[in-house]
C-alpha cells in the first residue's frame, strides 16, 4: 500500500495469470497458520512448482516495478500465458518501487538525491526487532 500501486499491481497480476490461479495462490497463502515460519511459506508457496515462480515474480514486481516473464520450465509445465512477458506495467511505478528504500538508495535514473550525493554512504532503513 505504501507505494500506491497495490490495486494496480493486483489487477496486473490477475490479468497475467488469471483469476482462478491467483485465487488458488491466495487461498494457499491464507491457509497458512498466522504464526507461519519462513519454512512453511517456502514449502507451501515459494518452492511449489506452480505457485513459486509467480510468488517470486510478485515480490520482484513490488521491488522493481517490473513483471518478469515466467521461466520456460513453468510455461512448459503449466502453459504459456498470453499477457506473460517482461515489462513495466506502470512507468511511474518505477520511481515508487521498494528497491531504492530497501537498499538505502534512490531508483537509478530517478529521484536524484543531489549534487555529489554519491560521495555519501547509503542510509539504511532500521531493521524491525521482529526481523532480527
Backbone as CSV, one residue per row, in Angstrom:
resi,resn,N_x,N_y,N_z,CA_x,CA_y,CA_z,C_x,C_y,C_z
1,UNK,0.826,-1.191,0.000,0.000,0.000,0.000,0.871,1.256,0.000
2,UNK,2.074,1.172,0.570,2.926,2.345,0.670,3.392,2.891,-0.662
3,UNK,3.407,2.069,-1.684,3.830,2.559,-2.994,2.691,3.227,-3.747
4,UNK,1.462,2.956,-3.334,0.308,3.497,-4.038,-0.106,2.661,-5.244
5,UNK,0.508,1.501,-5.409,0.228,0.680,-6.584,-0.405,-0.673,-6.245
6,UNK,-0.863,-0.868,-5.034,-1.408,-2.171,-4.626,-2.525,-2.636,-5.551
7,UNK,-3.517,-1.807,-5.756,-4.653,-2.205,-6.594,-4.194,-2.450,-8.031
8,UNK,-3.369,-1.574,-8.552,-2.902,-1.723,-9.932,-2.072,-2.989,-10.101
9,UNK,-1.202,-3.274,-9.138,-0.395,-4.493,-9.228,-1.286,-5.725,-9.150
10,UNK,-2.259,-5.708,-8.244,-3.185,-6.833,-8.128,-3.885,-7.064,-9.464
11,UNK,-4.386,-6.005,-10.062,-5.072,-6.125,-11.346,-4.130,-6.618,-12.443
12,UNK,-2.902,-6.168,-12.417,-1.904,-6.615,-13.401,-1.648,-8.110,-13.262
13,UNK,-1.434,-8.555,-12.028,-1.165,-9.976,-11.776,-2.361,-10.824,-12.191
14,UNK,-3.545,-10.367,-11.837,-4.756,-11.111,-12.203,-4.916,-11.178,-13.720
15,UNK,-4.601,-10.101,-14.413,-4.700,-10.089,-15.874,-3.701,-11.075,-16.495
16,UNK,-2.514,-11.179,-15.903,-1.476,-12.042,-16.460,-1.761,-13.515,-16.170
17,UNK,-2.009,-13.856,-14.911,-2.132,-15.281,-14.558,-3.578,-15.765,-14.498
18,UNK,-4.530,-14.853,-14.498,-5.937,-15.248,-14.468,-6.485,-15.301,-13.059
19,UNK,-7.784,-15.128,-12.965,-8.465,-15.083,-11.670,-8.325,-16.401,-10.908
20,UNK,-8.530,-17.528,-11.595,-8.526,-18.825,-10.903,-7.174,-19.142,-10.275
21,UNK,-6.103,-18.955,-11.021,-4.769,-19.249,-10.497,-4.410,-18.293,-9.359
22,UNK,-4.726,-17.023,-9.513,-4.457,-16.071,-8.441,-5.260,-16.426,-7.198
23,UNK,-6.510,-16.819,-7.377,-7.357,-17.208,-6.253,-6.766,-18.418,-5.524
24,UNK,-6.306,-19.420,-6.270,-5.693,-20.602,-5.643,-4.432,-20.234,-4.871
25,UNK,-3.620,-19.350,-5.432,-2.403,-18.897,-4.751,-2.767,-18.179,-3.449
26,UNK,-3.727,-17.270,-3.513,-4.130,-16.533,-2.314,-4.788,-17.435,-1.278
27,UNK,-5.548,-18.430,-1.737,-6.163,-19.398,-0.805,-5.072,-20.197,-0.082
28,UNK,-4.051,-20.596,-0.809,-2.943,-21.346,-0.205,-2.244,-20.492,0.835
29,UNK,-2.010,-19.233,0.498,-1.375,-18.324,1.448,-2.263,-18.117,2.671
30,UNK,-3.553,-17.917,2.457,-4.492,-17.690,3.565,-4.605,-18.900,4.476
31,UNK,-4.386,-20.090,3.936,-4.500,-21.318,4.733,-3.305,-21.533,5.657
32,UNK,-2.228,-20.781,5.439,-1.068,-20.916,6.322,-1.444,-20.403,7.710
33,UNK,-0.969,-21.073,8.753,-1.248,-20.573,10.110,-0.685,-19.155,10.268
34,UNK,-1.333,-18.343,11.086,-0.890,-16.951,11.246,0.527,-16.859,11.792
35,UNK,0.961,-17.851,12.528,2.327,-17.852,13.068,3.250,-18.681,12.181
36,UNK,3.005,-18.676,10.882,3.810,-19.471,9.957,5.268,-19.057,9.994
37,UNK,6.101,-20.029,9.768,7.534,-19.766,9.687,7.925,-19.589,8.225
38,UNK,9.116,-19.095,8.012,9.628,-18.984,6.650,9.641,-20.353,5.980
39,UNK,9.911,-21.384,6.786,9.951,-22.747,6.247,8.584,-23.162,5.705
40,UNK,7.519,-22.825,6.414,6.163,-23.168,5.966,5.804,-22.394,4.708
41,UNK,6.168,-21.123,4.651,5.892,-20.302,3.470,6.659,-20.842,2.259
42,UNK,7.904,-21.215,2.473,8.700,-21.776,1.371,8.096,-23.085,0.879
43,UNK,7.696,-23.941,1.811,7.156,-25.242,1.422,5.827,-25.108,0.696
44,UNK,4.950,-24.248,1.176,3.603,-24.145,0.608,3.548,-23.304,-0.652
45,UNK,4.420,-22.311,-0.758,4.296,-21.378,-1.880,5.599,-21.221,-2.666
46,UNK,6.653,-20.758,-2.029,7.865,-20.410,-2.778,8.522,-21.602,-3.463
47,UNK,8.431,-22.790,-2.881,9.014,-23.978,-3.510,7.985,-24.795,-4.289
48,UNK,6.757,-24.335,-4.317,5.689,-25.025,-5.056,5.964,-24.849,-6.552
49,UNK,5.878,-25.912,-7.343,6.222,-25.800,-8.770,5.364,-24.812,-9.553
50,UNK,4.097,-24.672,-9.179,3.232,-23.744,-9.907,3.230,-22.355,-9.268
51,UNK,3.111,-22.302,-7.944,2.996,-21.013,-7.265,4.336,-20.293,-7.085
52,UNK,5.414,-21.042,-6.916,6.712,-20.442,-6.599,7.161,-19.361,-7.567
53,UNK,7.229,-19.658,-8.871,7.667,-18.622,-9.815,6.743,-17.402,-9.830
54,UNK,5.457,-17.625,-9.638,4.519,-16.499,-9.608,4.752,-15.657,-8.355
55,UNK,4.886,-16.309,-7.212,5.115,-15.580,-5.960,6.415,-14.778,-6.027
56,UNK,7.454,-15.380,-6.573,8.725,-14.652,-6.706,8.566,-13.468,-7.661
57,UNK,7.771,-13.652,-8.714,7.515,-12.538,-9.633,6.745,-11.412,-8.942
58,UNK,5.828,-11.760,-8.072,5.078,-10.736,-7.337,6.029,-9.946,-6.444
59,UNK,6.925,-10.630,-5.780,7.917,-9.950,-4.937,8.784,-9.030,-5.793
60,UNK,9.241,-9.537,-6.929,10.074,-8.709,-7.812,9.290,-7.525,-8.364
61,UNK,7.998,-7.720,-8.620,7.171,-6.618,-9.101,7.135,-5.498,-8.072
62,UNK,6.945,-5.841,-6.797,6.911,-4.816,-5.757,8.247,-4.099,-5.635
63,UNK,9.333,-4.849,-5.737,10.637,-4.228,-5.529,11.158,-3.478,-6.743
64,UNK,10.846,-3.942,-7.939,11.447,-3.328,-9.130,10.438,-2.673,-10.060
65,UNK,9.151,-2.829,-9.781,8.077,-2.309,-10.644,8.126,-2.947,-12.026
66,UNK,8.643,-4.162,-12.092,8.755,-4.888,-13.354,8.186,-6.284,-13.179
67,UNK,7.329,-6.698,-14.116,6.884,-8.093,-14.158,7.851,-8.808,-15.088
68,UNK,8.450,-9.898,-14.608,9.371,-10.683,-15.421,8.645,-11.908,-15.965
69,UNK,8.855,-12.196,-17.233,8.202,-13.358,-17.836,8.523,-14.598,-17.012
70,UNK,7.510,-15.437,-16.817,7.702,-16.672,-16.061,8.717,-17.546,-16.772
71,UNK,9.466,-18.352,-16.024,10.538,-19.158,-16.626,10.022,-20.160,-17.662
72,UNK,10.877,-20.545,-18.605,10.474,-21.504,-19.639,9.920,-22.806,-19.068
73,UNK,10.514,-23.314,-17.984,10.010,-24.575,-17.416,8.594,-24.407,-16.888
74,UNK,8.281,-23.244,-16.325,6.919,-23.006,-15.850,5.967,-23.013,-17.039
75,UNK,6.337,-22.327,-18.096,5.473,-22.241,-19.282,5.304,-23.619,-19.928
76,UNK,6.356,-24.431,-19.919,6.260,-25.788,-20.477,5.316,-26.651,-19.643
77,UNK,5.395,-26.512,-18.318,4.594,-27.354,-17.421,3.151,-26.892,-17.267
78,UNK,2.924,-25.583,-17.299,1.591,-25.067,-16.993,0.959,-24.290,-18.140
79,UNK,1.687,-24.093,-19.197,1.162,-23.401,-20.367,1.569,-21.939,-20.419
80,UNK,1.779,-21.464,-21.610,2.127,-20.057,-21.806,0.891,-19.199,-21.573
81,UNK,1.101,-18.051,-20.974,0.019,-17.113,-20.713,0.153,-15.940,-21.678
82,UNK,-0.945,-15.569,-22.276,-0.941,-14.544,-23.321,-0.278,-13.231,-22.878
83,UNK,-0.550,-12.782,-21.670,-0.039,-11.492,-21.186,1.326,-11.595,-20.506
84,UNK,1.857,-12.806,-20.366,3.109,-13.019,-19.634,4.308,-12.650,-20.497
85,UNK,4.929,-11.541,-20.157,6.143,-11.076,-20.807,6.830,-10.138,-19.825
86,UNK,8.086,-9.849,-20.026,8.778,-8.909,-19.155,8.406,-7.493,-19.569
87,UNK,7.894,-6.723,-18.599,7.500,-5.349,-18.887,7.306,-4.563,-17.589
88,UNK,7.308,-3.261,-17.708,6.998,-2.362,-16.598,5.541,-1.954,-16.779
89,UNK,4.630,-2.454,-15.931,3.213,-2.200,-16.162,2.800,-0.738,-16.016
90,UNK,3.462,-0.002,-15.146,3.121,1.407,-14.921,4.427,2.192,-14.861
91,UNK,4.736,2.950,-15.886,6.028,3.637,-15.951,6.371,4.452,-14.705
92,UNK,5.401,5.106,-14.103,5.717,5.917,-12.934,5.891,5.092,-11.667
93,UNK,5.531,3.809,-11.707,5.692,2.948,-10.531,7.167,2.736,-10.212
94,UNK,8.018,2.791,-11.219,9.445,2.558,-11.004,10.010,3.500,-9.943
95,UNK,9.626,4.763,-10.000,10.171,5.718,-9.038,9.646,5.484,-7.632
96,UNK,8.532,4.754,-7.504,7.965,4.458,-6.187,8.241,3.025,-5.746
97,UNK,9.015,2.282,-6.525,9.283,0.883,-6.180,10.023,0.793,-4.850
98,UNK,10.036,-0.384,-4.267,10.623,-0.578,-2.948,12.124,-0.838,-2.988
99,UNK,12.690,-1.016,-4.161,14.110,-1.348,-4.252,14.993,-0.245,-3.677
100,UNK,14.744,0.992,-4.064,15.556,2.100,-3.564,15.583,2.174,-2.050
101,UNK,14.411,2.279,-1.409,14.419,2.336,0.053,15.014,1.086,0.709
102,UNK,14.832,-0.070,0.095,15.341,-1.316,0.693,16.862,-1.345,0.729
103,UNK,17.502,-0.728,-0.245,18.973,-0.740,-0.284,19.562,0.592,0.161
104,UNK,18.709,1.510,0.605,19.188,2.790,1.088,19.671,3.702,-0.019
105,UNK,19.023,3.632,-1.174,19.421,4.450,-2.314,18.169,4.932,-3.034
106,UNK,18.367,5.662,-4.104,17.238,6.092,-4.917,17.189,5.222,-6.165
107,UNK,16.037,5.122,-6.817,15.972,4.335,-8.048,16.918,4.936,-9.088
108,UNK,17.712,4.099,-9.707,18.686,4.585,-10.696,17.991,5.407,-11.769
109,UNK,18.494,6.596,-11.985,17.936,7.462,-13.014,16.683,8.201,-12.595
110,UNK,16.252,8.022,-11.364,15.035,8.683,-10.894,15.258,9.193,-9.470
111,UNK,14.537,10.224,-9.106,14.635,10.813,-7.770,16.079,11.086,-7.374
112,UNK,16.814,11.822,-8.174,18.203,12.089,-7.803,18.285,12.786,-6.454
113,UNK,19.336,12.476,-5.730,19.466,12.993,-4.372,20.300,14.259,-4.292
114,UNK,20.822,14.722,-5.383,21.538,15.989,-5.363,22.993,15.871,-5.760
115,UNK,23.596,17.019,-5.953,24.992,17.108,-6.396,25.916,16.388,-5.432
116,UNK,26.723,15.523,-5.940,27.729,14.745,-5.215,27.149,13.872,-4.102
117,UNK,25.879,13.544,-4.191,25.292,12.681,-3.162,25.912,11.292,-3.189
118,UNK,26.507,10.925,-4.314,27.167,9.631,-4.432,28.371,9.528,-3.501
119,UNK,28.849,10.644,-2.982,30.010,10.605,-2.094,29.627,10.183,-0.684
120,UNK,28.318,10.184,-0.383,27.854,9.814,0.949,27.432,8.355,0.980
121,UNK,27.668,7.667,2.090,27.220,6.268,2.171,25.690,6.211,2.206
122,UNK,25.107,5.094,1.759,23.644,4.978,1.792,23.135,4.960,3.234
123,UNK,21.932,5.437,3.413,21.272,5.401,4.720,20.296,4.230,4.676
124,UNK,20.510,3.262,5.551,19.676,2.070,5.552,18.497,2.222,6.497
125,UNK,17.383,1.605,6.118,16.210,1.606,6.971,16.483,0.751,8.206
126,UNK,15.930,1.120,9.344,16.143,0.301,10.551,15.471,-1.064,10.383
127,UNK,16.083,-2.080,10.958,15.521,-3.427,10.925,14.587,-3.574,12.123
128,UNK,13.310,-3.901,11.868,12.375,-4.082,12.999,12.845,-5.237,13.883
129,UNK,12.639,-5.131,15.191,13.104,-6.184,16.129,12.604,-7.575,15.759
130,UNK,11.377,-7.671,15.230,10.829,-8.999,14.898,11.541,-9.649,13.721
131,UNK,12.349,-8.889,12.980,13.062,-9.434,11.827,14.503,-9.793,12.157
132,UNK,14.945,-9.456,13.351,16.340,-9.759,13.728,16.503,-11.184,14.125
